[in-house]
Short mmCIF file of C-alpha atoms in Angstrom, two decimals:
data_model
loop_
_atom_site.label_atom_id
_atom_site.label_comp_id
_atom_site.label_asym_id
_atom_site.label_seq_id
_atom_site.Cartn_x
_atom_site.Cartn_y
_atom_site.Cartn_z
CA MET O 1 -4.96 3.55 -31.65
CA ASN O 2 -8.40 4.04 -30.98
CA GLU O 3 -10.04 3.27 -27.45
CA ARG O 4 -12.29 0.38 -28.67
CA LYS O 5 -9.02 -1.27 -30.19
CA GLU O 6 -7.10 -0.39 -26.81
CA ARG O 7 -9.79 -1.95 -24.84
CA ALA O 8 -10.35 -5.17 -26.61
CA LEU O 9 -6.11 -5.81 -26.55
CA ILE O 10 -5.96 -5.49 -22.99
CA CYS O 11 -9.13 -7.44 -22.15
CA ARG O 12 -7.85 -10.11 -24.56
CA ALA O 13 -4.58 -9.85 -22.32
CA PHE O 14 -6.29 -10.51 -19.19
CA ASP O 15 -8.36 -13.18 -20.25
CA VAL O 16 -5.24 -15.35 -21.64
CA GLY O 17 -2.85 -13.89 -19.13
CA LEU O 18 -4.83 -14.86 -16.26
CA SER O 19 -6.93 -17.67 -17.53
CA GLY O 20 -5.20 -20.19 -15.10
CA LEU O 21 -6.60 -18.61 -12.07
CA LYS O 22 -9.67 -20.32 -10.90
CA GLY O 23 -11.53 -19.89 -7.42
CA ASP O 24 -12.17 -21.95 -4.52
CA PRO O 25 -15.19 -23.95 -4.58
CA PHE O 26 -14.92 -23.77 -0.73
CA LEU O 27 -14.46 -20.59 -0.21
CA ALA O 28 -17.60 -19.50 1.36
CA ARG O 29 -17.09 -22.41 3.88
CA ARG O 30 -13.73 -21.51 4.63
CA VAL O 31 -14.87 -17.89 5.43
CA LEU O 32 -17.50 -18.94 7.55
CA ALA O 33 -14.97 -21.06 9.60
CA GLU O 34 -12.82 -17.84 9.95
CA ALA O 35 -15.89 -15.65 11.01
CA GLU O 36 -16.68 -18.16 13.73
CA LYS O 37 -12.95 -18.10 15.12
CA ALA O 38 -13.34 -14.38 15.73
CA ALA O 39 -13.37 -13.30 19.16
CA PRO O 40 -16.44 -12.51 21.25
CA ALA O 41 -17.22 -8.42 21.57
CA ARG O 42 -16.14 -6.77 24.86
CA ARG O 43 -17.23 -3.71 26.38
CA LYS O 44 -15.13 -0.94 25.95
CA LYS O 45 -13.49 0.61 28.67
CA ARG O 46 -12.42 4.10 28.57
CA LEU O 47 -9.52 4.82 30.33
CA PRO O 48 -9.83 7.63 33.15
CA ALA O 49 -7.65 10.85 32.46
CA MET O 50 -5.44 10.33 34.92
CA LEU O 51 -4.57 6.72 33.82
CA ILE O 52 -3.99 8.30 30.38
CA ALA O 53 -1.68 10.69 31.78
CA ALA O 54 0.20 8.16 33.42
CA LEU O 55 0.41 5.83 30.09
CA VAL O 56 1.89 8.99 28.22
CA LEU O 57 4.05 9.61 31.17
CA THR O 58 5.15 5.89 31.01
CA ALA O 59 5.77 6.23 27.38
CA VAL O 60 8.14 9.01 27.60
CA THR O 61 9.91 7.18 30.31
CA ALA O 62 10.12 3.99 28.32
CA TYR O 63 11.34 5.99 25.23
CA ALA O 64 14.26 7.39 27.61
CA VAL O 65 15.63 3.52 27.56
CA GLY O 66 14.34 2.74 24.12
CA ARG O 67 11.12 1.34 23.79
CA GLY O 68 8.04 3.71 24.25
CA LEU O 69 4.83 2.59 23.10
CA LEU O 70 6.23 0.94 20.08
CA SER O 71 5.86 -2.93 19.32
CA PRO O 72 8.94 -4.80 19.21
CA ARG O 73 8.86 -5.06 15.39
CA VAL O 74 8.47 -1.30 15.00
CA ASP O 75 11.19 -0.32 17.59
CA ALA O 76 13.52 -2.71 15.99
CA LYS O 77 12.81 -0.57 12.61
CA ARG O 78 14.02 2.39 14.74
CA LEU O 79 16.99 1.16 15.91
CA ALA O 80 17.76 -0.03 12.72
CA ASN O 81 17.34 3.49 10.85
CA GLN O 82 19.10 4.74 14.04
CA ALA O 83 21.94 2.45 12.75
CA LEU O 84 22.16 3.24 9.33
CA GLU O 85 22.36 6.66 9.88
CA GLU O 86 25.48 6.38 12.21
CA LYS O 87 27.52 3.87 10.35
CA TYR O 88 26.60 4.89 6.83
CA GLY O 89 25.03 8.60 7.06
CA LEU O 90 21.80 7.27 5.73
CA THR O 91 18.66 9.62 7.02
CA ALA O 92 14.82 8.24 6.90
CA ALA O 93 14.45 10.18 3.49
CA MET O 94 17.16 8.39 1.72
CA LEU O 95 16.06 5.01 3.38
CA GLY O 96 12.38 5.77 1.71
CA PHE O 97 13.82 4.62 -1.61
CA PHE O 98 14.31 1.00 -0.13
CA SER O 99 11.41 -1.32 0.71
CA GLN O 100 11.99 -1.75 4.48
CA ASP O 101 10.77 -5.03 6.32
CA SER O 102 11.20 -6.38 10.01
CA GLN O 103 11.23 -10.13 10.29
CA GLY O 104 11.27 -12.00 13.47
CA ASN O 105 10.00 -14.96 14.87
CA ASP O 106 10.28 -14.80 18.81
CA GLY O 107 10.00 -10.94 19.49
CA ARG O 108 13.58 -10.57 20.56
CA HIS O 109 15.40 -11.31 17.26
CA TRP O 110 14.66 -9.08 14.51
CA ARG O 111 16.13 -8.79 10.90
CA VAL O 112 15.28 -5.34 9.61
CA THR O 113 16.28 -5.34 5.75
CA TYR O 114 16.31 -2.47 3.16
CA ASP O 115 16.22 -3.52 -0.44
CA ARG O 116 15.05 -2.56 -3.82
CA GLY O 117 14.17 -5.39 -6.14
CA ASP O 118 15.12 -3.94 -9.47
CA GLU O 119 18.11 -2.59 -11.42
CA LEU O 120 18.16 0.42 -9.44
CA GLY O 121 18.51 -1.86 -6.40
CA GLU O 122 21.85 -3.13 -8.08
CA LYS O 123 23.28 0.10 -7.73
CA LEU O 124 22.13 0.80 -4.36
CA GLY O 125 22.58 -2.67 -2.83
CA SER O 126 20.44 -3.93 0.28
CA TYR O 127 21.12 -2.81 3.73
CA LEU O 128 20.76 -5.62 6.69
CA VAL O 129 20.82 -4.79 10.59
CA ARG O 130 20.49 -7.33 13.16
CA VAL O 131 18.73 -6.54 16.52
CA THR O 132 18.43 -8.58 19.63
CA ASP O 133 16.61 -7.66 22.69
CA GLY O 134 16.92 -4.05 22.00
CA GLN O 135 20.50 -3.83 20.84
CA VAL O 136 21.65 -3.39 17.40
CA GLU O 137 24.12 -6.47 16.75
CA ASN O 138 25.26 -6.02 13.10
CA VAL O 139 24.70 -3.59 10.16
CA SER O 140 26.01 -4.42 6.92
CA TRP O 141 25.78 -3.45 3.17
CA THR O 142 25.87 -5.72 0.25
CA LEU O 143 27.91 -3.54 -1.46
CA GLU O 144 30.42 -2.71 0.97
CA GLY O 145 33.97 -2.29 -0.25
CA LYS O 146 32.73 -0.97 -3.58
CA ASP O 147 34.23 2.28 -4.84
CA THR O 148 31.29 5.30 -4.04
CA THR O 149 33.33 7.90 -5.37
CA GLY O 150 32.42 9.71 -8.59
CA GLY O 151 28.77 10.70 -7.99
CA PHE O 152 26.54 8.99 -10.11
CA ASP O 153 29.51 7.27 -12.25
CA ALA O 154 30.23 5.45 -9.17
CA GLU O 155 30.32 1.71 -9.06
CA ALA O 156 28.37 1.70 -6.11
CA TRP O 157 25.81 4.24 -4.85
CA GLY O 158 26.20 5.01 -1.25
CA ALA O 159 25.02 7.81 1.12
CA GLU O 160 26.49 10.60 -1.11
CA GLN O 161 24.39 9.54 -4.50
CA LEU O 162 21.22 9.00 -2.09
CA GLY O 163 21.11 12.44 -0.86
CA GLU O 164 21.59 13.70 -4.37
CA MET O 165 18.55 11.46 -5.22
CA VAL O 166 16.24 13.17 -2.41
CA LYS O 167 17.27 16.39 -3.59
CA ILE O 168 16.58 15.94 -7.16
CA THR O 169 13.37 13.77 -6.42
CA ALA O 170 12.04 16.63 -4.22
CA ALA O 171 12.52 19.07 -6.68
CA THR O 172 11.61 16.98 -10.17
CA HIS O 173 9.38 13.69 -8.76
CA ASP O 174 11.21 12.01 -11.30
CA MET O 175 12.80 8.61 -10.88
CA ASN O 176 13.03 7.74 -14.47
CA ARG O 177 16.23 9.64 -14.88
CA PHE O 178 18.28 7.24 -12.36
CA TYR O 179 17.05 4.41 -14.51
CA GLN O 180 18.08 5.98 -17.75
CA LYS O 181 21.51 6.72 -16.22
CA ILE O 182 21.97 3.02 -15.15
CA ARG O 183 21.30 2.01 -18.74
CA GLY O 184 23.87 4.22 -19.97
CA GLU O 185 21.34 6.58 -21.45
CA ASN O 186 22.30 10.30 -21.87
CA VAL O 187 20.15 11.94 -19.13
CA ASP O 188 20.61 15.61 -17.36
CA LEU O 189 20.08 14.28 -13.74
CA TYR O 190 19.58 17.61 -12.25
CA GLY O 191 17.49 18.91 -15.47
CA GLY O 192 14.26 20.80 -14.62
CA MET O 193 14.97 21.52 -11.01
CA ASP O 194 14.02 25.03 -11.13
CA GLU O 195 10.56 24.28 -13.36
CA ALA O 196 7.77 25.07 -11.79
CA ASP O 197 5.03 22.06 -11.75
CA ALA O 198 1.91 23.93 -11.62
CA PRO O 199 -0.87 22.40 -13.94
CA ALA O 200 -2.63 24.40 -16.79
CA ALA O 201 -5.63 26.86 -15.83
CA GLU O 202 -7.89 24.76 -17.59
CA THR O 203 -6.78 21.37 -15.93
CA GLU O 204 -6.81 23.08 -12.41
CA GLU O 205 -10.78 23.97 -13.27
CA TRP O 206 -11.77 20.65 -14.31
CA MET O 207 -10.05 18.92 -11.51
CA GLN O 208 -11.94 20.87 -9.25
CA GLU O 209 -15.08 20.15 -10.94
CA THR O 210 -14.55 16.59 -11.03
CA ASP O 211 -13.23 16.30 -7.30
CA ALA O 212 -16.57 17.87 -6.35
CA GLU O 213 -18.59 15.33 -8.09
CA ILE O 214 -17.01 12.58 -6.99
CA GLN O 215 -16.95 13.70 -3.33
CA ALA O 216 -20.57 12.72 -2.60
CA GLN O 217 -19.83 8.95 -3.56
CA ALA O 218 -16.49 8.68 -2.17
CA ASP O 219 -18.05 9.92 1.12
CA GLN O 220 -20.39 6.90 0.91
CA LEU O 221 -17.83 4.47 0.63
CA MET O 222 -15.95 5.90 3.28
CA LYS O 223 -18.83 5.76 5.39
CA GLY O 224 -19.56 2.12 4.80
CA LEU O 225 -15.52 1.53 5.76
CA GLN O 226 -16.60 2.81 9.15
CA GLU O 227 -19.51 1.17 9.54
CA ALA O 228 -17.50 -2.11 8.95
CA GLY O 229 -15.22 -1.35 11.77
CA LYS O 230 -18.14 -0.60 14.40
CA ALA O 231 -17.36 -3.90 16.01
CA SER O 232 -13.78 -3.29 16.49
CA GLU O 233 -14.20 0.19 17.84
CA GLU O 234 -16.83 -0.55 20.26
CA ARG O 235 -13.97 -3.22 21.57
CA SER O 236 -11.32 -0.26 21.94
CA ALA O 237 -9.96 0.70 25.01
CA PHE O 238 -9.35 4.11 24.06
CA THR O 239 -10.90 6.66 22.36
CA ARG O 240 -10.35 7.82 18.79
CA GLU O 241 -8.55 10.98 20.11
CA GLU O 242 -6.22 9.15 22.29
CA LEU O 243 -5.22 6.63 19.41
CA VAL O 244 -4.38 9.57 17.39
CA GLY O 245 -2.39 10.79 20.15
CA LEU O 246 -0.72 7.54 20.42
CA GLY O 247 0.25 7.10 16.83
CA ARG O 248 1.29 10.37 16.41
CA GLN O 249 3.68 10.05 19.38
CA GLY O 250 4.69 6.87 18.00
CA VAL O 251 5.74 8.74 14.71
CA ILE O 252 7.48 11.23 16.58
CA ASP O 253 9.47 8.72 18.76
CA ALA O 254 10.29 6.31 16.00
CA TYR O 255 11.83 9.04 13.57
CA GLY O 256 13.09 11.58 15.75
CA LEU O 257 11.28 14.12 14.73
CA ASN O 258 12.09 17.61 15.93
CA GLY O 259 9.92 20.60 16.83
CA GLU O 260 9.61 21.95 13.30
CA GLN O 261 8.95 18.42 11.89
CA GLN O 262 6.32 17.89 14.74
CA ALA O 263 4.53 21.07 13.87
CA ARG O 264 4.15 20.13 10.20
CA LEU O 265 2.82 16.43 10.98
CA GLN O 266 -0.85 16.87 10.51
CA PHE O 267 -3.43 14.00 10.99
CA GLU O 268 -5.56 13.06 8.17
CA ASP O 269 -9.28 11.68 7.99
CA THR O 270 -10.38 12.29 4.53
CA VAL O 271 -11.81 10.03 1.64
CA PHE O 272 -8.52 9.70 0.39
CA PHE O 273 -6.46 8.86 3.71
CA PRO O 274 -9.35 7.72 6.37
CA ALA O 275 -8.94 6.70 9.97
CA TYR O 276 -10.97 3.45 10.81
CA PHE O 277 -11.03 0.69 13.18
CA SER O 278 -10.21 -2.83 11.78
CA ALA O 279 -9.95 -6.49 13.47
CA GLY O 280 -6.19 -7.04 13.27
CA HIS O 281 -4.27 -10.26 12.65
CA PRO O 282 -3.83 -12.69 13.73
CA ASP O 283 -6.49 -13.19 16.88
CA GLY O 284 -8.88 -10.40 15.55
CA HIS O 285 -7.89 -7.61 18.61
CA PRO O 286 -9.02 -4.05 17.60
CA VAL O 287 -6.59 -1.96 15.29
CA PHE O 288 -6.92 1.69 14.60
CA HIS O 289 -5.72 2.73 11.32
CA MET O 290 -4.55 6.31 10.74
CA THR O 291 -2.59 8.70 8.50
CA PHE O 292 -0.43 11.79 9.23
CA GLN O 293 0.79 14.08 6.52
CA SER O 294 3.75 16.53 6.30
CA LEU O 295 4.53 18.96 3.82
CA ALA O 296 6.56 21.96 4.28
CA GLU O 297 5.02 25.19 2.59
CA ASP O 298 7.99 25.88 0.14
CA GLY O 299 8.53 22.21 -1.00
CA TRP O 300 9.53 19.04 0.34
CA GLN O 301 11.56 18.92 3.25
CA GLU O 302 13.50 16.04 5.56
CA GLY O 303 10.67 14.43 7.74
CA ASP O 304 7.96 15.50 5.05
CA GLY O 305 5.79 12.56 3.34
CA ILE O 306 2.98 10.20 4.79
CA TYR O 307 3.05 8.03 7.44
CA THR O 308 0.74 5.34 8.01
CA VAL O 309 0.44 4.14 11.68
CA GLU O 310 -1.61 1.27 13.37
CA VAL O 311 -2.00 1.08 17.15
CA ASN O 312 -3.41 -1.81 19.08
CA ALA O 313 -6.70 -0.36 20.35
CA LEU O 314 -6.60 -2.72 23.44
CA ASP O 315 -2.94 -1.91 24.79
CA GLY O 316 -1.90 1.45 22.76
CA THR O 317 1.15 0.18 21.33
CA VAL O 318 2.08 0.90 17.82
CA GLU O 319 2.13 -2.12 15.86
CA TYR O 320 2.79 -1.10 12.13
CA LEU O 321 4.24 2.08 10.98
CA ASP O 322 5.26 3.23 7.47
CA TYR O 323 7.21 6.40 6.28
CA ASP O 324 6.57 7.37 2.44
CA THR O 325 8.54 10.20 1.49
CA THR O 326 6.31 10.32 -1.72
CA LEU O 327 9.57 11.09 -3.46
CA ASP O 328 9.63 7.45 -4.94
CA GLY O 329 6.88 6.91 -7.53
CA ASN O 330 7.14 3.26 -8.21
CA GLY O 331 4.31 1.35 -6.16
CA MET U 1 -33.96 -17.91 18.40
CA GLN U 2 -35.61 -19.12 15.39
CA GLU U 3 -35.47 -15.48 13.95
CA ALA U 4 -31.94 -15.23 15.08
CA GLY U 5 -31.00 -18.56 13.35
CA SER U 6 -33.12 -17.37 10.06
CA ALA U 7 -31.15 -14.10 9.78
CA ALA U 8 -27.56 -15.81 10.26
CA ASP U 9 -28.66 -18.65 7.67
CA GLY U 10 -29.68 -15.72 5.25
CA LYS U 11 -26.15 -14.22 5.99
CA LYS U 12 -24.74 -17.36 4.94
CA GLU U 13 -26.42 -17.76 1.71
CA ARG U 14 -25.79 -14.11 0.59
CA LEU U 15 -21.95 -14.73 1.35
CA ALA U 16 -22.29 -17.91 -0.89
CA GLU U 17 -24.07 -15.93 -3.26
CA LEU U 18 -21.36 -13.35 -3.18
CA ALA U 19 -18.62 -15.75 -3.47
CA GLU U 20 -20.10 -17.48 -6.48
CA ALA U 21 -20.54 -14.41 -8.39
CA TRP U 22 -17.52 -12.50 -7.67
CA GLN U 23 -14.78 -15.05 -6.48
CA ASP U 24 -12.99 -15.15 -9.95
CA THR U 25 -13.26 -11.44 -10.66
CA LEU U 26 -11.74 -10.70 -7.07
CA LEU U 27 -9.03 -13.26 -7.31
CA LYS U 28 -7.97 -12.03 -10.65
CA LEU U 29 -7.72 -8.52 -9.39
CA CYS U 30 -5.83 -9.64 -6.38
CA TYR U 31 -3.38 -11.22 -8.31
CA VAL U 32 -2.70 -8.18 -10.36
CA TYR U 33 -2.31 -6.43 -7.22
CA LEU U 34 0.00 -8.71 -5.34
CA ARG U 35 1.51 -10.86 -8.34
CA ASP U 36 1.39 -14.02 -6.26
CA ARG U 37 -0.98 -16.76 -6.72
CA GLU U 38 -1.02 -17.94 -3.06
CA ALA U 39 -1.22 -14.04 -1.85
CA ALA U 40 -4.06 -13.31 -4.03
CA ARG U 41 -5.99 -16.61 -2.55
CA ASP U 42 -5.49 -15.50 1.25
CA ALA U 43 -6.61 -11.65 -0.17
CA VAL U 44 -9.74 -12.97 -1.41
CA GLN U 45 -10.42 -14.90 1.45
CA GLU U 46 -9.94 -11.87 3.93
CA THR U 47 -11.87 -9.58 1.21
CA PHE U 48 -15.06 -12.11 1.83
CA LEU U 49 -14.48 -12.35 5.38
CA LYS U 50 -14.43 -8.34 6.16
CA ALA U 51 -17.60 -8.27 3.63
CA TYR U 52 -18.83 -11.02 5.84
CA TRP U 53 -18.85 -9.07 8.89
CA ALA U 54 -19.68 -5.63 7.29
CA MET U 55 -22.72 -7.18 5.24
CA ASP U 56 -25.46 -6.12 7.50
CA ARG U 57 -24.33 -2.56 7.46
CA PHE U 58 -24.24 -2.49 3.71
CA ARG U 59 -26.90 -0.54 2.34
CA GLY U 60 -26.34 -0.24 -1.36
CA GLU U 61 -24.56 2.58 -1.34
CA CYS U 62 -22.71 1.64 -4.36
CA SER U 63 -22.79 -1.43 -6.47
CA GLU U 64 -22.01 -4.78 -4.83
CA LYS U 65 -19.14 -4.96 -7.13
CA THR U 66 -17.62 -1.47 -5.94
CA TRP U 67 -18.07 -2.50 -2.60
CA LEU U 68 -15.96 -5.43 -2.69
CA ILE U 69 -13.57 -4.31 -5.20
CA ARG U 70 -12.52 -1.47 -2.43
CA ILE U 71 -12.69 -4.07 0.25
CA ALA U 72 -10.16 -6.13 -1.92
CA VAL U 73 -8.37 -2.86 -2.86
CA ASN U 74 -7.79 -2.41 1.41
CA VAL U 75 -6.82 -5.72 1.82
CA CYS U 76 -4.19 -5.72 -0.99
CA ARG U 77 -2.65 -2.68 0.19
CA SER U 78 -2.12 -3.92 3.44
CA MET U 79 -0.68 -6.79 2.64
CA ARG U 80 1.81 -5.10 0.21
CA ARG U 81 2.75 -2.62 3.31
CA SER U 82 3.02 -5.14 5.83
CA ALA U 83 5.30 -8.22 6.55
CA TRP U 84 7.70 -10.32 4.12
CA PHE U 85 5.65 -9.34 0.95
CA ARG U 86 7.94 -6.35 -0.10
CA ARG U 87 10.94 -8.10 -0.08
CA VAL U 88 10.26 -10.60 -2.68
CA ASP U 89 10.94 -9.85 -6.25
CA ARG U 90 7.64 -9.69 -7.62
CA ARG U 91 8.54 -8.99 -11.57
CA ILE U 92 6.31 -11.71 -13.53
CA THR U 93 8.04 -12.79 -16.55
CA PRO U 94 5.62 -14.32 -19.13
CA GLU U 95 6.64 -17.85 -18.22
CA GLU U 96 5.25 -17.15 -14.71
CA MET U 97 1.78 -16.03 -15.63
CA PRO U 98 -1.15 -18.08 -14.48
CA LEU U 99 -1.79 -19.35 -17.92
CA ALA U 100 -4.56 -22.31 -18.54
CA ALA U 101 -2.89 -25.13 -20.25
CA GLU U 102 -4.14 -24.69 -23.63
CA VAL U 103 -3.68 -21.10 -24.37
CA ARG U 104 -1.27 -19.80 -26.96
CA ASP U 105 -1.58 -16.09 -27.44
CA ASP U 106 2.12 -14.65 -27.17
CA GLU U 107 1.06 -11.10 -27.91
CA ALA U 108 -1.65 -11.09 -25.51
CA VAL U 109 0.68 -12.79 -22.72
CA ASP U 110 3.26 -10.11 -23.38
CA LEU U 111 0.77 -7.45 -23.08
CA MET U 112 -0.42 -8.94 -19.66
CA ALA U 113 3.49 -9.36 -18.30
CA ALA U 114 3.78 -5.19 -19.32
CA VAL U 115 0.61 -4.69 -17.22
CA LEU U 116 1.94 -6.75 -14.16
CA ALA U 117 5.28 -4.68 -14.51
CA LEU U 118 3.56 -1.06 -14.35
CA PRO U 119 3.85 0.43 -11.05
CA LYS U 120 1.00 -0.29 -8.73
CA ARG U 121 -1.38 2.97 -9.35
CA TYR U 122 -1.26 2.29 -13.12
CA ARG U 123 -1.77 -1.15 -12.89
CA GLU U 124 -4.86 -1.01 -10.94
CA ALA U 125 -6.25 1.84 -13.11
CA VAL U 126 -5.71 0.00 -16.12
CA THR U 127 -7.37 -3.28 -14.53
CA LEU U 128 -10.51 -1.38 -13.23
CA TYR U 129 -11.06 0.52 -16.33
CA TYR U 130 -10.34 -1.92 -18.91
CA TRP U 131 -10.87 -5.07 -17.66
CA GLN U 132 -13.67 -4.30 -14.95
CA ASP U 133 -15.43 -2.05 -17.49
CA MET U 134 -15.74 0.49 -14.60
CA THR U 135 -16.43 4.26 -15.33
CA VAL U 136 -13.53 6.58 -14.26
CA GLN U 137 -16.12 7.88 -11.60
CA GLU U 138 -16.71 4.17 -10.24
CA ILE U 139 -12.72 3.59 -10.13
CA ALA U 140 -12.05 6.86 -8.22
CA ALA U 141 -14.97 5.66 -5.82
CA ALA U 142 -13.74 2.17 -5.20
CA LEU U 143 -9.91 3.58 -4.84
CA GLY U 144 -10.79 6.39 -2.46
CA VAL U 145 -8.87 9.08 -4.94
CA ALA U 146 -10.10 12.12 -7.12
CA GLN U 147 -11.81 11.32 -10.71
CA SER U 148 -8.79 13.49 -11.99
CA THR U 149 -6.23 11.20 -10.49
CA VAL U 150 -7.66 8.40 -12.24
CA SER U 151 -7.87 10.04 -15.87
CA VAL U 152 -4.20 10.95 -15.40
CA ARG U 153 -3.02 7.84 -14.36
CA LEU U 154 -4.97 5.86 -17.13
CA ARG U 155 -3.27 8.37 -19.66
CA GLN U 156 0.13 7.63 -17.82
CA ALA U 157 -0.54 3.87 -18.23
CA ARG U 158 -1.32 3.98 -21.97
CA GLU U 159 1.94 5.72 -22.44
CA LYS U 160 3.74 3.26 -20.61
CA LEU U 161 1.98 0.21 -22.67
CA ARG U 162 2.30 1.99 -25.96
CA ALA U 163 5.07 -0.47 -27.11
CA ALA U 164 3.37 -3.33 -26.47
CA LEU U 165 -0.29 -2.19 -27.45
CA GLU U 166 1.14 -1.40 -31.06
CA GLY U 167 2.80 -4.61 -31.13
CA GLY U 168 -0.51 -6.19 -30.60
CA GLU U 169 -2.32 -4.00 -33.19
CA GLU U 170 0.12 -5.19 -35.72
CA ASN U 171 -0.54 -8.72 -35.63
CA GLU U 172 -4.75 -8.41 -35.52
#
């Protein structure tokens, strides 16, 4: 099929498939009403070095009793991850195959869930951890009691299978084979694990040329993003460097990274992973968004991946933390 | 005071113009990202709110469309990462598609369902390339990725959609 026909079919699909979506005639009015609710700018106060040191010390001390500078939501997730490792032997990498969420209404009671809304999820089940006032109350799995012996032919896939999935995807970056297995297709789950994944020479060269071409325009857009966050940056009580330090410590605390893993953890501020300020929900307080990447030189290892962090730029708490192992390709 | 008032009025007028010009496009784009009507509406409102705050600093470094799409993409990504969003099964069946009442085109609906079932990174490339008629370069700029990344994603998306596309061609 040629591209013209392809384009015509896909355009028609969009026009038909989304034909019932209509805009809001009062959108501009709503937006202006929201804009007028935003908090007025305050002068940025730079904390003196001694106070920063005391703040970090407080964070270390507080971490000793389990809270650190992690918000209650993020800390609930940390406790939940720990509880799942203790009860079921699930590492952070294994949990990376699930969608994770912490739900709580009052800041004290949290419901941390791990699930996967597809056919693979039917094999993996879902995990639930309840946390109250910083204590884990309950840890459960929807497939409790199912037989997990027998490798990938088992009735349910638990830690054993998840551990193998980590190894296989670290080597192959291919999740499709697990779906094929579930569907009963003939598939070699461990196939291709020794093969190198290097692009062809001409592809490499072309990729380098096009990367260079797009860089200038992407830089301009990133500049726009940074400009948009200026108002929030002006309200921040911390400098960027201080916020990066707080974010990094949050990642280390939340995931218990060892010395080697900490050494691989690199702060990113690029066109692909920009660091920037914005106004957070629900009150417009300034938030600093940042990304850390970790990748061992000889291939993926535990702790590697992309950590996305959001830090409250008024009080330094880590409000959001997400760990993407990069092993699971589906968005 | 009068000058400040005029500047503020000008900004409001500009917001209204942008909303009129791009709201429908962004609503559909956000729906493709989020696969939920109400979440898409929230995302559009958030997008124009961010655009309103950033309006004074926008100097035409790119087209308005690319600028707004970039903001919308980031808003959708934030929404996808946070809160309850990821827990809900967001597979869209043809019966759940937001169709206008008078529409009757099963092949188009099936193809749209196939697009909505794609992993996010393919879905966004297909949406911006085919439906929004953006170039690979513009898409790379809007998404903040390399041009080669966009090309690879488009190729892979076509492979995944092949069956649905060929079904449509047979019935032309």
